[in-house]
CSV table of C-alpha atoms in Angstrom, one decimal:
chain,number,residue,atom,x,y,z
A,1,GLU,CA,-42.1,76.1,35.8
A,2,TYR,CA,-45.4,74.5,35.1
A,3,ASP,CA,-48.9,76.0,35.0
A,4,GLY,CA,-51.7,73.5,34.3
A,5,GLU,CA,-53.8,70.6,35.3
A,6,ARG,CA,-52.8,67.7,37.5
A,7,ASN,CA,-54.3,64.4,38.5
A,8,ALA,CA,-55.0,63.1,41.9
A,9,GLU,CA,-51.4,61.9,42.3
A,10,GLY,CA,-50.1,65.4,41.5
A,11,GLU,CA,-48.8,64.4,38.1
A,12,ARG,CA,-49.1,66.8,35.2
A,13,HIS,CA,-52.2,65.5,33.5
A,14,GLY,CA,-54.5,67.4,31.0
A,15,HIS,CA,-53.6,70.7,29.5
A,16,GLY,CA,-50.6,72.7,30.7
A,17,LYS,CA,-47.8,75.1,30.0
A,18,ALA,CA,-44.2,74.5,30.9
A,19,GLU,CA,-40.9,76.4,30.7
A,20,LEU,CA,-37.8,74.2,30.8
A,21,PRO,CA,-34.5,75.2,32.5
A,22,ASN,CA,-32.8,75.6,29.1
A,23,GLY,CA,-35.4,78.2,27.9
A,24,ASP,CA,-37.6,75.8,25.8
A,25,THR,CA,-41.4,76.0,26.3
A,26,TYR,CA,-44.2,73.5,25.8
A,27,ASP,CA,-47.9,74.2,25.6
A,28,GLY,CA,-50.2,71.2,25.2
A,29,GLN,CA,-51.5,67.9,26.6
A,30,TYR,CA,-50.0,65.8,29.3
A,31,GLU,CA,-50.7,62.3,30.6
A,32,HIS,CA,-49.3,61.0,33.9
A,33,GLY,CA,-46.5,63.5,33.9
A,34,PHE,CA,-45.4,63.1,30.2
A,35,ARG,CA,-46.1,65.2,27.1
A,36,SER,CA,-48.7,63.1,25.4
A,37,GLY,CA,-51.3,64.2,22.9
A,38,LYS,CA,-51.3,67.4,20.9
A,39,GLY,CA,-48.9,70.2,21.8
A,40,THR,CA,-46.5,72.9,20.7
A,41,TYR,CA,-42.8,72.8,21.7
A,42,ARG,CA,-40.7,75.9,21.1
A,43,PHE,CA,-36.9,75.8,21.2
A,44,ARG,CA,-35.0,78.8,22.4
A,45,ASN,CA,-33.1,78.9,19.0
A,46,GLY,CA,-36.4,79.6,17.1
A,47,ALA,CA,-37.3,76.1,16.0
A,48,PHE,CA,-40.6,74.7,17.0
A,49,TYR,CA,-42.8,71.6,16.6
A,50,ILE,CA,-46.6,71.4,16.4
A,51,GLY,CA,-48.1,68.0,16.6
A,52,GLU,CA,-48.6,64.8,18.5
A,53,TYR,CA,-46.6,63.4,21.4
A,54,LEU,CA,-46.4,60.1,23.2
A,55,GLN,CA,-44.4,60.0,26.5
A,56,ASN,CA,-42.3,63.1,25.8
A,57,LYS,CA,-41.5,62.0,22.3
A,58,LYS,CA,-42.8,63.2,18.9
A,59,HIS,CA,-45.1,60.4,17.8
A,60,GLY,CA,-47.9,60.6,15.2
A,61,ARG,CA,-48.5,63.5,12.9
A,62,GLY,CA,-46.6,66.8,13.3
A,63,ILE,CA,-44.9,69.7,11.7
A,64,PHE,CA,-41.3,70.7,12.6
A,65,PHE,CA,-40.0,74.1,11.6
A,66,TYR,CA,-36.1,74.1,11.7
A,67,PRO,CA,-33.8,77.1,12.5
A,68,ASP,CA,-32.6,77.3,8.9
A,69,GLY,CA,-36.1,77.8,7.5
A,70,SER,CA,-36.7,74.2,6.4
A,71,LYS,CA,-39.8,72.3,7.4
A,72,TYR,CA,-41.0,68.7,7.8
A,73,GLU,CA,-44.7,67.8,7.8
A,74,GLY,CA,-45.6,64.2,8.2
A,75,ASP,CA,-45.4,61.1,10.4
A,76,TRP,CA,-43.2,60.7,13.5
A,77,VAL,CA,-42.3,57.6,15.5
A,78,ASN,CA,-40.3,57.7,18.7
A,79,ASP,CA,-38.9,61.2,17.9
A,80,GLN,CA,-37.8,60.2,14.3
A,81,ARG,CA,-39.2,61.2,10.9
A,82,HIS,CA,-40.7,57.8,10.1
A,83,GLY,CA,-43.6,56.9,7.8
A,84,TYR,CA,-44.7,59.4,5.1
A,85,GLY,CA,-44.0,63.0,4.9
A,86,GLU,CA,-42.8,66.1,3.0
A,87,TYR,CA,-39.6,68.0,3.7
A,88,THR,CA,-39.2,71.5,2.3
A,89,TYR,CA,-35.5,72.7,2.2
A,90,PRO,CA,-34.2,76.2,2.6
A,91,ASN,CA,-33.5,76.5,-1.1
A,92,GLY,CA,-37.1,75.6,-2.1
A,93,ASP,CA,-36.4,71.9,-3.0
A,94,THR,CA,-38.9,69.4,-1.7
A,95,TYR,CA,-38.9,65.7,-0.9
A,96,THR,CA,-42.2,63.9,-0.7
A,97,GLY,CA,-42.3,60.2,0.2
A,98,GLU,CA,-41.3,57.5,2.7
A,99,TRP,CA,-39.1,57.9,5.7
A,100,PHE,CA,-37.4,55.4,8.0
A,101,ASN,CA,-35.5,56.3,11.2
A,102,HIS,CA,-35.1,59.9,10.2
A,103,ASN,CA,-33.9,59.3,6.7
A,104,ARG,CA,-35.4,59.4,3.2
A,105,HIS,CA,-36.0,55.6,2.7
A,106,GLY,CA,-38.3,53.8,0.3
A,107,GLN,CA,-40.2,55.4,-2.5
A,108,GLY,CA,-40.1,59.2,-2.9
A,109,THR,CA,-39.9,62.2,-5.2
A,110,TYR,CA,-37.3,65.0,-4.9
A,111,VAL,CA,-38.0,68.2,-6.8
A,112,TYR,CA,-35.1,70.6,-7.6
A,113,LYS,CA,-36.7,74.0,-7.6
A,114,ASP,CA,-34.0,75.9,-9.6
A,115,THR,CA,-34.1,73.5,-12.6
A,116,GLY,CA,-37.6,71.9,-12.3
A,117,SER,CA,-35.9,68.5,-12.6
A,118,LYS,CA,-37.1,65.8,-10.3
A,119,TYR,CA,-36.0,62.4,-9.1
A,120,VAL,CA,-38.8,59.8,-8.8
A,121,GLY,CA,-37.8,56.4,-7.4
A,122,SER,CA,-36.0,54.5,-4.7
A,123,TRP,CA,-34.1,55.8,-1.7
A,124,VAL,CA,-31.9,54.0,0.9
A,125,ASN,CA,-30.7,55.6,4.1
A,126,GLY,CA,-31.1,59.1,2.6
A,127,ASN,CA,-29.4,58.4,-0.7
A,128,GLN,CA,-30.8,57.9,-4.2
A,129,GLU,CA,-30.4,54.2,-4.7
A,130,GLY,CA,-32.1,51.7,-7.0
A,131,GLU,CA,-34.6,52.0,-9.9
A,132,ALA,CA,-35.7,55.5,-10.7
A,133,GLU,CA,-36.4,58.2,-13.2
A,134,LEU,CA,-34.6,61.6,-13.4
A,135,ILE,CA,-37.1,63.8,-15.2
A,136,HIS,CA,-36.0,67.0,-17.0
A,137,LEU,CA,-37.9,69.6,-19.1
A,138,ASN,CA,-37.8,67.8,-22.4
A,139,HIS,CA,-36.2,64.4,-21.7
A,140,ARG,CA,-35.8,61.9,-18.9
A,141,PHE,CA,-33.4,59.2,-17.8
A,142,LYS,CA,-34.7,55.8,-16.7
A,143,GLY,CA,-32.3,53.4,-15.0
A,144,LYS,CA,-30.6,52.6,-11.8
A,145,PHE,CA,-28.8,54.8,-9.3
A,146,SER,CA,-26.2,54.2,-6.6
A,147,ASN,CA,-25.3,56.7,-4.0
A,148,GLY,CA,-27.0,59.5,-5.9
A,149,LYS,CA,-25.4,58.7,-9.3
A,150,PRO,CA,-26.7,56.8,-12.3
A,151,ILE,CA,-25.0,53.4,-12.9
A,152,GLY,CA,-25.2,50.6,-15.4
A,153,ARG,CA,-27.6,50.3,-18.2
A,154,GLY,CA,-30.4,52.7,-18.8
A,155,LYS,CA,-32.0,54.9,-21.4
A,156,TYR,CA,-32.8,58.5,-22.2
A,157,VAL,CA,-36.3,59.2,-23.5
A,158,PHE,CA,-36.8,62.4,-25.6
A,159,ASP,CA,-40.1,64.1,-26.0
A,160,ILE,CA,-39.5,64.7,-29.7
A,161,GLY,CA,-39.7,61.0,-30.5
A,162,CYS,CA,-36.8,58.8,-29.7
A,163,GLU,CA,-34.9,56.9,-27.1
A,164,GLN,CA,-31.1,56.5,-26.6
A,165,HIS,CA,-30.0,53.3,-24.9
A,166,GLY,CA,-26.6,53.0,-23.3
A,167,GLU,CA,-24.7,52.5,-20.1
A,168,TYR,CA,-23.1,54.7,-17.3
A,169,ILE,CA,-19.6,53.8,-16.4
A,170,GLN,CA,-18.8,54.9,-12.8
A,171,ASP,CA,-15.6,56.8,-12.0
A,172,LYS,CA,-13.8,55.2,-9.1
A,173,GLY,CA,-12.5,58.5,-7.7
A,174,GLU,CA,-15.5,59.9,-6.4
A,175,GLY,CA,-26.4,69.3,17.2
A,176,GLU,CA,-29.0,67.2,18.6
A,177,GLU,CA,-31.2,64.8,16.8
A,178,GLU,CA,-34.5,66.7,17.0
A,179,GLU,CA,-32.9,69.9,15.7
A,180,GLU,CA,-31.0,68.3,12.8
A,181,GLU,CA,-31.9,69.6,9.4
A,182,GLU,CA,-31.9,67.5,6.2
A,183,GLU,CA,-29.2,68.1,3.6
A,184,GLU,CA,-30.3,68.8,0.0
A,185,PRO,CA,-28.9,66.2,-2.3
A,186,THR,CA,-27.1,67.8,-5.3
A,187,LEU,CA,-28.2,66.8,-8.8
A,188,PRO,CA,-26.4,63.5,-9.6
A,189,VAL,CA,-23.0,64.1,-11.2
A,190,THR,CA,-23.2,62.0,-14.3
A,191,PRO,CA,-20.3,59.5,-14.8
A,192,LYS,CA,-19.3,58.7,-18.3
A,193,TRP,CA,-22.4,57.9,-20.6
A,194,LYS,CA,-21.7,55.4,-23.3
A,195,ALA,CA,-24.5,55.3,-25.9
A,196,SER,CA,-25.2,52.1,-27.8
A,197,GLU,CA,-28.3,52.8,-30.0
A,198,ILE,CA,-31.1,55.2,-30.8
A,199,THR,CA,-34.6,53.6,-31.2
A,200,LYS,CA,-38.2,54.6,-31.6
A,201,LEU,CA,-40.2,55.5,-28.5
A,202,THR,CA,-41.5,52.4,-26.6
A,203,LEU,CA,-45.2,53.1,-26.2
A,204,TRP,CA,-47.3,51.6,-23.4
A,205,THR,CA,-50.9,50.8,-24.1
A,206,PRO,CA,-53.6,49.1,-21.9
A,207,HIS,CA,-53.9,45.4,-22.4
A,208,GLY,CA,-55.8,44.4,-25.4
A,209,GLU,CA,-55.5,47.6,-27.3
A,210,ASN,CA,-53.4,48.1,-30.5
A,211,PRO,CA,-50.6,50.6,-30.0
A,212,LEU,CA,-50.2,53.4,-32.5
A,213,PRO,CA,-47.1,53.0,-34.7
A,214,PRO,CA,-44.3,55.1,-33.3
A,215,ARG,CA,-43.0,57.8,-35.5
A,216,GLU,CA,-39.5,57.5,-36.9
A,217,PRO,CA,-36.9,59.6,-35.0
A,218,SER,CA,-36.2,62.7,-37.0
A,219,LEU,CA,-32.7,64.0,-37.7
A,220,GLU,CA,-33.3,66.7,-35.1
A,221,ALA,CA,-34.2,64.0,-32.5
A,222,ALA,CA,-31.1,62.0,-33.3
A,223,ALA,CA,-28.9,65.1,-33.0
A,224,GLU,CA,-30.3,66.0,-29.7
A,225,ALA,CA,-29.9,62.4,-28.4
A,226,GLU,CA,-26.3,62.3,-29.5
A,227,ALA,CA,-25.7,65.6,-27.6
A,228,VAL,CA,-26.2,63.6,-24.4
A,229,GLU,CA,-22.8,62.0,-25.0
A,230,GLU,CA,-21.2,65.4,-24.8
A,231,GLY,CA,-22.6,66.2,-21.4
A,232,ALA,CA,-26.1,67.5,-22.2
A,233,ALA,CA,-27.6,65.1,-19.7
């Protein structure tokens, strides 16, 4: 059923309300018979979208509320999450960054609500992949990730004044589109960390300024860094 404006050709054009045969409803703008412009589309399962359309497809800025309680707010292209946006997951985790063809792709930040940890870096087709930092309460890991796990050379930086350099050795054993929810990535399961050395903090200073001398790592700092080898990371 349709209740709204039409053009001289009888096409839905302007503002209108429609109820689809499957029970979904739309309230918003039409152009030449297509949903185009701003509107609200409600699914019979409780999900709904508020935002921009182009020829019946989500296109532009919009917010999608999913049946499981998650939410995406950001850019859409041709019915896909595409561009820049923020996804809030049912457990409170958030991803803010770039999207490509419905997937987390590019640069983005994922915050784990339960621990406060966050992954800041590169994503490929929904997976943590490439250069990144995994930031915890009092230390952080800088290195490369592959399929959500750290790999190769990297370093742990401790707030109390030291860095531990080393390498991760990988273990070898390891409904419809518009209503699909994102899955929360689990915290990367750390493969075997092999430490090589503990050093002073590497300080960054603007070009032309003299850096302050880094303090020597204390015994407490060294002990905490060594604990990483026993799974503290």
